[in-house]
Short mmCIF file of N, CA and C in Angstrom, two decimals:
data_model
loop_
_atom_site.label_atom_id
_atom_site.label_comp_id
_atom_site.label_asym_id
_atom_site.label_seq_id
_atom_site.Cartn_x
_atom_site.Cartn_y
_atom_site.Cartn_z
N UNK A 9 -18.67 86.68 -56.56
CA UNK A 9 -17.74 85.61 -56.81
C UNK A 9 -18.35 84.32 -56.27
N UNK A 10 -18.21 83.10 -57.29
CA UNK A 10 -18.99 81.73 -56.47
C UNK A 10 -18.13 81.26 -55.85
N UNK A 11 -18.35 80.03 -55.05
CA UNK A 11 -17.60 79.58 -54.46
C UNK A 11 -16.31 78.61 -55.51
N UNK A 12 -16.88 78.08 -56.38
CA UNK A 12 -16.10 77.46 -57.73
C UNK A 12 -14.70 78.47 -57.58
N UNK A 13 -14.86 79.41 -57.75
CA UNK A 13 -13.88 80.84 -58.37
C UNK A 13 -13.16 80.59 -57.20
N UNK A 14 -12.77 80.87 -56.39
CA UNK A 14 -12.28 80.65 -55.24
C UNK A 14 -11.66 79.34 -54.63
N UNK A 15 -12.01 78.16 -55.39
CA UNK A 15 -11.73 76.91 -55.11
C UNK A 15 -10.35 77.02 -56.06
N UNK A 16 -8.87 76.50 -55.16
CA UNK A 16 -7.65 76.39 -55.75
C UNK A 16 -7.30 75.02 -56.05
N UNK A 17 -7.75 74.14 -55.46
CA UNK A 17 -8.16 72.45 -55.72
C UNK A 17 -8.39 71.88 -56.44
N UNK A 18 -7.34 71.27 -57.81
CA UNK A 18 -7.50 70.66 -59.02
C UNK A 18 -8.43 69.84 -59.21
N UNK A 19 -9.24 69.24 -59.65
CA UNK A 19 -9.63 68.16 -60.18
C UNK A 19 -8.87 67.05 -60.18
N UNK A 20 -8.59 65.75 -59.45
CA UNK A 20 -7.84 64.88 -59.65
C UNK A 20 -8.07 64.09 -61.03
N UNK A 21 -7.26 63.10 -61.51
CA UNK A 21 -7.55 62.49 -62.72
C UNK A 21 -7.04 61.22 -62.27
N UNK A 22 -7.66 60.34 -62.85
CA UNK A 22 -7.42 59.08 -62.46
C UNK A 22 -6.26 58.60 -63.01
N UNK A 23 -5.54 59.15 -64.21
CA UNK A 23 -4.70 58.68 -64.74
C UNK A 23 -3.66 59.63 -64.23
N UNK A 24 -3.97 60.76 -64.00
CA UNK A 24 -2.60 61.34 -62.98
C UNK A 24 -2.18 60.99 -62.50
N UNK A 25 -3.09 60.47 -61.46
CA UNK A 25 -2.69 59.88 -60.28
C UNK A 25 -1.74 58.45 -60.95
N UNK A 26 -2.26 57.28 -61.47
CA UNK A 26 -1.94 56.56 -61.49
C UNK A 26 -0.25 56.38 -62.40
N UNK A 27 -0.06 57.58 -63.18
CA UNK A 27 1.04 57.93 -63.76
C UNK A 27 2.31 58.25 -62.63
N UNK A 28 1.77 59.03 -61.43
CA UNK A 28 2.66 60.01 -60.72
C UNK A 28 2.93 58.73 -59.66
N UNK A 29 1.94 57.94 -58.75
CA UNK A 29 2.23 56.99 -58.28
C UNK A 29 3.99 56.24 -58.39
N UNK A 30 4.11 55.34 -59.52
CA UNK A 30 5.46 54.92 -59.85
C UNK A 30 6.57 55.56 -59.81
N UNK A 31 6.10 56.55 -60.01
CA UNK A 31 7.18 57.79 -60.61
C UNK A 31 7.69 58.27 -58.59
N UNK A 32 6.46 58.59 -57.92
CA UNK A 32 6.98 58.82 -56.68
C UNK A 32 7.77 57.99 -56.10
N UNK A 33 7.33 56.39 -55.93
CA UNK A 33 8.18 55.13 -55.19
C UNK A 33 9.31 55.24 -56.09
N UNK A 34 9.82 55.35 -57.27
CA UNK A 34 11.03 54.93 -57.42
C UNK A 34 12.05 56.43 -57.00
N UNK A 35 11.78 57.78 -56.98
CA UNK A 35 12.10 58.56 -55.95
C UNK A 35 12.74 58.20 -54.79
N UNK A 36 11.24 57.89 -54.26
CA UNK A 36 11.47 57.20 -52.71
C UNK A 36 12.61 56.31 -52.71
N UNK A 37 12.66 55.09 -53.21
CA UNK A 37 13.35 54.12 -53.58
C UNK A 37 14.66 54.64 -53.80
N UNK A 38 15.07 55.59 -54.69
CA UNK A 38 16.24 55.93 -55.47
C UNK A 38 16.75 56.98 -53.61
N UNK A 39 16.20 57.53 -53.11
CA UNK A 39 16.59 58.38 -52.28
C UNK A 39 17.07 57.33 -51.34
N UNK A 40 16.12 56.53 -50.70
CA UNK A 40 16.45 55.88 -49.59
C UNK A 40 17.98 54.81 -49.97
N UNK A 41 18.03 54.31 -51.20
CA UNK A 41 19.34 53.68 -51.27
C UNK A 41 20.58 55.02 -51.05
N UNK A 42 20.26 56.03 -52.11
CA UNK A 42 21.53 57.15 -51.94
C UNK A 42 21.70 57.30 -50.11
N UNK A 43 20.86 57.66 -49.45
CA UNK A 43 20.85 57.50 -48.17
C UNK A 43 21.87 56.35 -47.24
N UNK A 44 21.72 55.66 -47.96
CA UNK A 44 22.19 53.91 -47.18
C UNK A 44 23.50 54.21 -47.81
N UNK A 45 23.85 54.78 -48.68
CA UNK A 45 25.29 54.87 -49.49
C UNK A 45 25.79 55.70 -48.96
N UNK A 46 25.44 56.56 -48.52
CA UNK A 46 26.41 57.71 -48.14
C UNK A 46 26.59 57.56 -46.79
N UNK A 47 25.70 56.97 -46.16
CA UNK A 47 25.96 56.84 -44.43
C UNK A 47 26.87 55.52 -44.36
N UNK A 48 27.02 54.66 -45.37
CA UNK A 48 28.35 53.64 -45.27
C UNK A 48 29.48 54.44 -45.65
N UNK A 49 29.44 55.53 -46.43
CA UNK A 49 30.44 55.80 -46.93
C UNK A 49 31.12 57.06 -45.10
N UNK A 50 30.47 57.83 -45.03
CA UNK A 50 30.44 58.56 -43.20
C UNK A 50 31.05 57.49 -42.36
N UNK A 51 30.36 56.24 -41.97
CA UNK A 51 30.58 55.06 -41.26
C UNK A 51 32.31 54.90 -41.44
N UNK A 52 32.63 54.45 -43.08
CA UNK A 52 33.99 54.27 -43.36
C UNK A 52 34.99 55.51 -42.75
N UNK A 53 34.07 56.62 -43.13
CA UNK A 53 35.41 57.67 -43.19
C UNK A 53 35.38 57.61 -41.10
N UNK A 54 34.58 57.59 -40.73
CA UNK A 54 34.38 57.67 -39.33
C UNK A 54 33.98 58.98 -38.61
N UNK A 55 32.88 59.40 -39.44
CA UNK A 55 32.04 60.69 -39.59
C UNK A 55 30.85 60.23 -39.33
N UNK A 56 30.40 58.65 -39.10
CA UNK A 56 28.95 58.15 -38.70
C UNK A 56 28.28 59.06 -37.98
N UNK A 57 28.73 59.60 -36.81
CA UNK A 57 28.45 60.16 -35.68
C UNK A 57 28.30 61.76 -35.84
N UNK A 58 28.31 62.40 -37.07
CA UNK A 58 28.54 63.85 -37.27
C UNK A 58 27.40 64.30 -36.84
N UNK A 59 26.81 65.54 -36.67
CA UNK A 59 25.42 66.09 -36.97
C UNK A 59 24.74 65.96 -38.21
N UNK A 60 23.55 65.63 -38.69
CA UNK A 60 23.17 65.92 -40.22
C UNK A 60 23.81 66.88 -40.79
N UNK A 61 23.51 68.54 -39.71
CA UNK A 61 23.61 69.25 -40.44
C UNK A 61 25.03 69.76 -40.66
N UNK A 62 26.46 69.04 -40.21
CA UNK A 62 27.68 69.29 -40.69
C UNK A 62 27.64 68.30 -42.21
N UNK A 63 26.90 67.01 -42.11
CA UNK A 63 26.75 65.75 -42.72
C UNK A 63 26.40 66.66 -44.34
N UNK A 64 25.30 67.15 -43.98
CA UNK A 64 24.64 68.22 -45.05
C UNK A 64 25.64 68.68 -46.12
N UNK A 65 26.48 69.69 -45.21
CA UNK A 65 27.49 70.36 -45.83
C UNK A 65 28.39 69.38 -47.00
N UNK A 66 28.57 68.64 -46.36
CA UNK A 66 30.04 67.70 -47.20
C UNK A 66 29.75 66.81 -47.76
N UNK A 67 28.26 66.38 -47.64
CA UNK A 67 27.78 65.15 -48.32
C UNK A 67 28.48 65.05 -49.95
N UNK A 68 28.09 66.42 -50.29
CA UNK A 68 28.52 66.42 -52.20
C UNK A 68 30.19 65.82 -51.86
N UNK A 69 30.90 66.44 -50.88
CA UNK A 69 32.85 66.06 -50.90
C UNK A 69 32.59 64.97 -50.51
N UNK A 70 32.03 63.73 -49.37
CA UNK A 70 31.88 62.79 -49.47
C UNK A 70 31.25 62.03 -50.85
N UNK A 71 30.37 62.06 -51.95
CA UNK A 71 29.91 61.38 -52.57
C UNK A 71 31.20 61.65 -53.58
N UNK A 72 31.94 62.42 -53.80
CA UNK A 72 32.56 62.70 -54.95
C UNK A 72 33.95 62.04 -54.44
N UNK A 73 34.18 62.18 -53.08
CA UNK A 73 35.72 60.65 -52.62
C UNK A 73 35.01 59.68 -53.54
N UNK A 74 33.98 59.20 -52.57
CA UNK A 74 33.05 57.56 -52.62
C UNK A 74 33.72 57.10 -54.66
N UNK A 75 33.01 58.20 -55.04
CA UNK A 75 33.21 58.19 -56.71
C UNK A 75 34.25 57.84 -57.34
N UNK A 76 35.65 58.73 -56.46
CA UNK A 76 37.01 58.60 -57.05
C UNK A 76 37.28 57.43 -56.37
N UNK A 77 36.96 57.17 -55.57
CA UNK A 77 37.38 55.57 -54.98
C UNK A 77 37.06 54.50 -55.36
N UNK A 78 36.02 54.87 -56.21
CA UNK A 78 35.35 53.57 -56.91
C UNK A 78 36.18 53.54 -58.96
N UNK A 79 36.51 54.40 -58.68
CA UNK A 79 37.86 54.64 -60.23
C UNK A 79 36.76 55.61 -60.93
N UNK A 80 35.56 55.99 -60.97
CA UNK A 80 35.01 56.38 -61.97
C UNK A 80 35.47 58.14 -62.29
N UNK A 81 36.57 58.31 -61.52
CA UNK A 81 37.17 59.58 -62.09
C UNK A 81 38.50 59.97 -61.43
N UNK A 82 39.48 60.50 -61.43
CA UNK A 82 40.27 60.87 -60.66
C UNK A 82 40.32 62.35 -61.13
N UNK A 83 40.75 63.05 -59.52
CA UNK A 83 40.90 64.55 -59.67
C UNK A 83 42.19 64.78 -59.27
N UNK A 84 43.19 65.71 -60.17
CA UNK A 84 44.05 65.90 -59.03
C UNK A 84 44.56 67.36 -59.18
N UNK A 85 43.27 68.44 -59.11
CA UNK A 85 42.92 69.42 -59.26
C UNK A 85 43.06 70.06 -57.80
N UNK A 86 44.36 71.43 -57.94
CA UNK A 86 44.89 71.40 -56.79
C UNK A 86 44.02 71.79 -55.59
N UNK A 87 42.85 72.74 -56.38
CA UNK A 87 41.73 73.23 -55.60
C UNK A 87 41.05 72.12 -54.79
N UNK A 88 40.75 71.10 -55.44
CA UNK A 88 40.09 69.99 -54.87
C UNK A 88 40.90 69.47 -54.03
N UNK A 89 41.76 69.36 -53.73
CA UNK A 89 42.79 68.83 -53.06
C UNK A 89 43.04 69.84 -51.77
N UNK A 90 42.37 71.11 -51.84
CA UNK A 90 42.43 71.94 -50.63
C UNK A 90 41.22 72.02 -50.34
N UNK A 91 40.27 71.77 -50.78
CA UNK A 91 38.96 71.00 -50.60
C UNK A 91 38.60 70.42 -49.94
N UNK A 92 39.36 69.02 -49.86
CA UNK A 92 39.02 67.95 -49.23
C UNK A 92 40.16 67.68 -47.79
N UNK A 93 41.34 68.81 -47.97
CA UNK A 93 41.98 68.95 -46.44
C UNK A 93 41.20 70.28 -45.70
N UNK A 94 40.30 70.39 -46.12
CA UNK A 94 39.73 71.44 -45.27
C UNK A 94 38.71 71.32 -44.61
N UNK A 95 37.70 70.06 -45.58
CA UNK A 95 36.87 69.25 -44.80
C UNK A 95 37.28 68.49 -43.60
N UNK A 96 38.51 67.69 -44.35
CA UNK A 96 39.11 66.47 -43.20
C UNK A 96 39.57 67.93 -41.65
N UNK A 97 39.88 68.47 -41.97
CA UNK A 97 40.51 69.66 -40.64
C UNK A 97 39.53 70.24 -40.19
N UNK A 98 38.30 70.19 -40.74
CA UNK A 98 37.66 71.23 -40.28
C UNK A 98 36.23 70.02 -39.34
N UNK A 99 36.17 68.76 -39.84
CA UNK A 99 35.36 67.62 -39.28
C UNK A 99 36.05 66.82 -37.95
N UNK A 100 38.04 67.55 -38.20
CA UNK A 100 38.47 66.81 -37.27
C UNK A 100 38.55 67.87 -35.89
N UNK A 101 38.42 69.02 -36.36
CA UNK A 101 38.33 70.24 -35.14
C UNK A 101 36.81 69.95 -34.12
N UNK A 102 36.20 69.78 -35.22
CA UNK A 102 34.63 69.24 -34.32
C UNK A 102 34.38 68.32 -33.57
N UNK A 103 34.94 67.46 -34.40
CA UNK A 103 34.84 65.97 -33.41
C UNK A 103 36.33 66.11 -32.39
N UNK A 104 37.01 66.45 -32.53
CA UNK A 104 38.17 66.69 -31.37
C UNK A 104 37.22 67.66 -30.02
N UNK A 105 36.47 68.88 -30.79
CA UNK A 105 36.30 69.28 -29.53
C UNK A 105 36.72 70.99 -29.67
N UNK A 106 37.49 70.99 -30.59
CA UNK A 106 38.13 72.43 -30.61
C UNK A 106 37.15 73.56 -31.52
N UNK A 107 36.32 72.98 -31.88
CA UNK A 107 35.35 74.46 -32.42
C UNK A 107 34.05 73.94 -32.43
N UNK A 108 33.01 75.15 -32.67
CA UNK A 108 31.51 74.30 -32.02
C UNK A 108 30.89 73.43 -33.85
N UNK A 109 29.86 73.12 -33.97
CA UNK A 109 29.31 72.74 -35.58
C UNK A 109 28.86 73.85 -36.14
N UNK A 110 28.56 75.28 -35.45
CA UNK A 110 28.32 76.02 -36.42
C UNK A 110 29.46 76.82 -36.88
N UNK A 111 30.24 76.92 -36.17
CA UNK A 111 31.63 77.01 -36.90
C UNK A 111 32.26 76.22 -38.22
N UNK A 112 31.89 75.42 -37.57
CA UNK A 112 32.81 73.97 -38.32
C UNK A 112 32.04 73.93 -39.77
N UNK A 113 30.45 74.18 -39.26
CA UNK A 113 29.65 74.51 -41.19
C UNK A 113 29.91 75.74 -41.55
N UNK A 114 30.24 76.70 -40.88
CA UNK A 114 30.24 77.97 -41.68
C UNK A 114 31.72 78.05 -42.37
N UNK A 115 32.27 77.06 -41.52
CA UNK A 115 33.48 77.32 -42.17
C UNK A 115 33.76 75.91 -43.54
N UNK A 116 32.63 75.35 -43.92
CA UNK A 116 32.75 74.48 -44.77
C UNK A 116 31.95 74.95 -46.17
N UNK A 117 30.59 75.84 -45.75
CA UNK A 117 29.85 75.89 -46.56
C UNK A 117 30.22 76.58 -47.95
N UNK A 118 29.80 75.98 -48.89
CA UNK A 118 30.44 76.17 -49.90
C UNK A 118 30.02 77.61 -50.11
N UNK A 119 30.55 78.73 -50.57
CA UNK A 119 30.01 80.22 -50.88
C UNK A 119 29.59 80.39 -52.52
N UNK A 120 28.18 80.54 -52.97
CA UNK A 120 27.85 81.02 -54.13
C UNK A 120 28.44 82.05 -54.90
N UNK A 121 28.23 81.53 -56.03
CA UNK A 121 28.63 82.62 -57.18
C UNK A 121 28.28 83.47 -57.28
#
């Protein structure tokens, strides 16, 4: 076997590169604003201060208030509505003090199909 055969290391292309470039910064770009949006939106609710990883959990129930608050949908889907008092009870048990964060995510995390 040569050493070639063994080499897993593409060939770069100049135009790859220069294709994938743009394509990465506006990523970057597009992430770091969603970022800045959702931590105003935490800030408002007064969740600034959560752990990421409770933050993690609820981000989707936070972006989807942010959404209905901005009119671009209303839910008044009763499930969702026990949804979002289970977050608010279950973010206010944590930050009160009365259960630890891995509680507080296990008891948020959404369960797969």
């Amino acid at each position: 076997m040569t050493n070639q055969a063994l080499s897993i290391t593409p060939e770069t292309n100049n135009s790859t590169q220069l294709f994938a470039v743009p394509i990465l910064k506006r990523i970057e770009q597009e992430g770091r604003e969603e970022y800045s949006e959702m931590q105003q939106a935490f800030d408002l609710l007064g969740w600034g201060s959560l752990p990421d990883e409770l933050k993690i959990e609820i981000s989707d129930d936070v972006k989807f208030m942010v959404e209905e608050l901005k009119g671009r949908f209303s839910s008044c889907d009763p499930h969702v509505e026990r949804r979002r008092e289970s977050v608010h009870y279950w973010v206010s048990c944590y930050q009160d003090g009365i259960c630890s964060l891995q509680t507080a995510v296990k008891a948020l995390k959404v369960k797969s199909l």
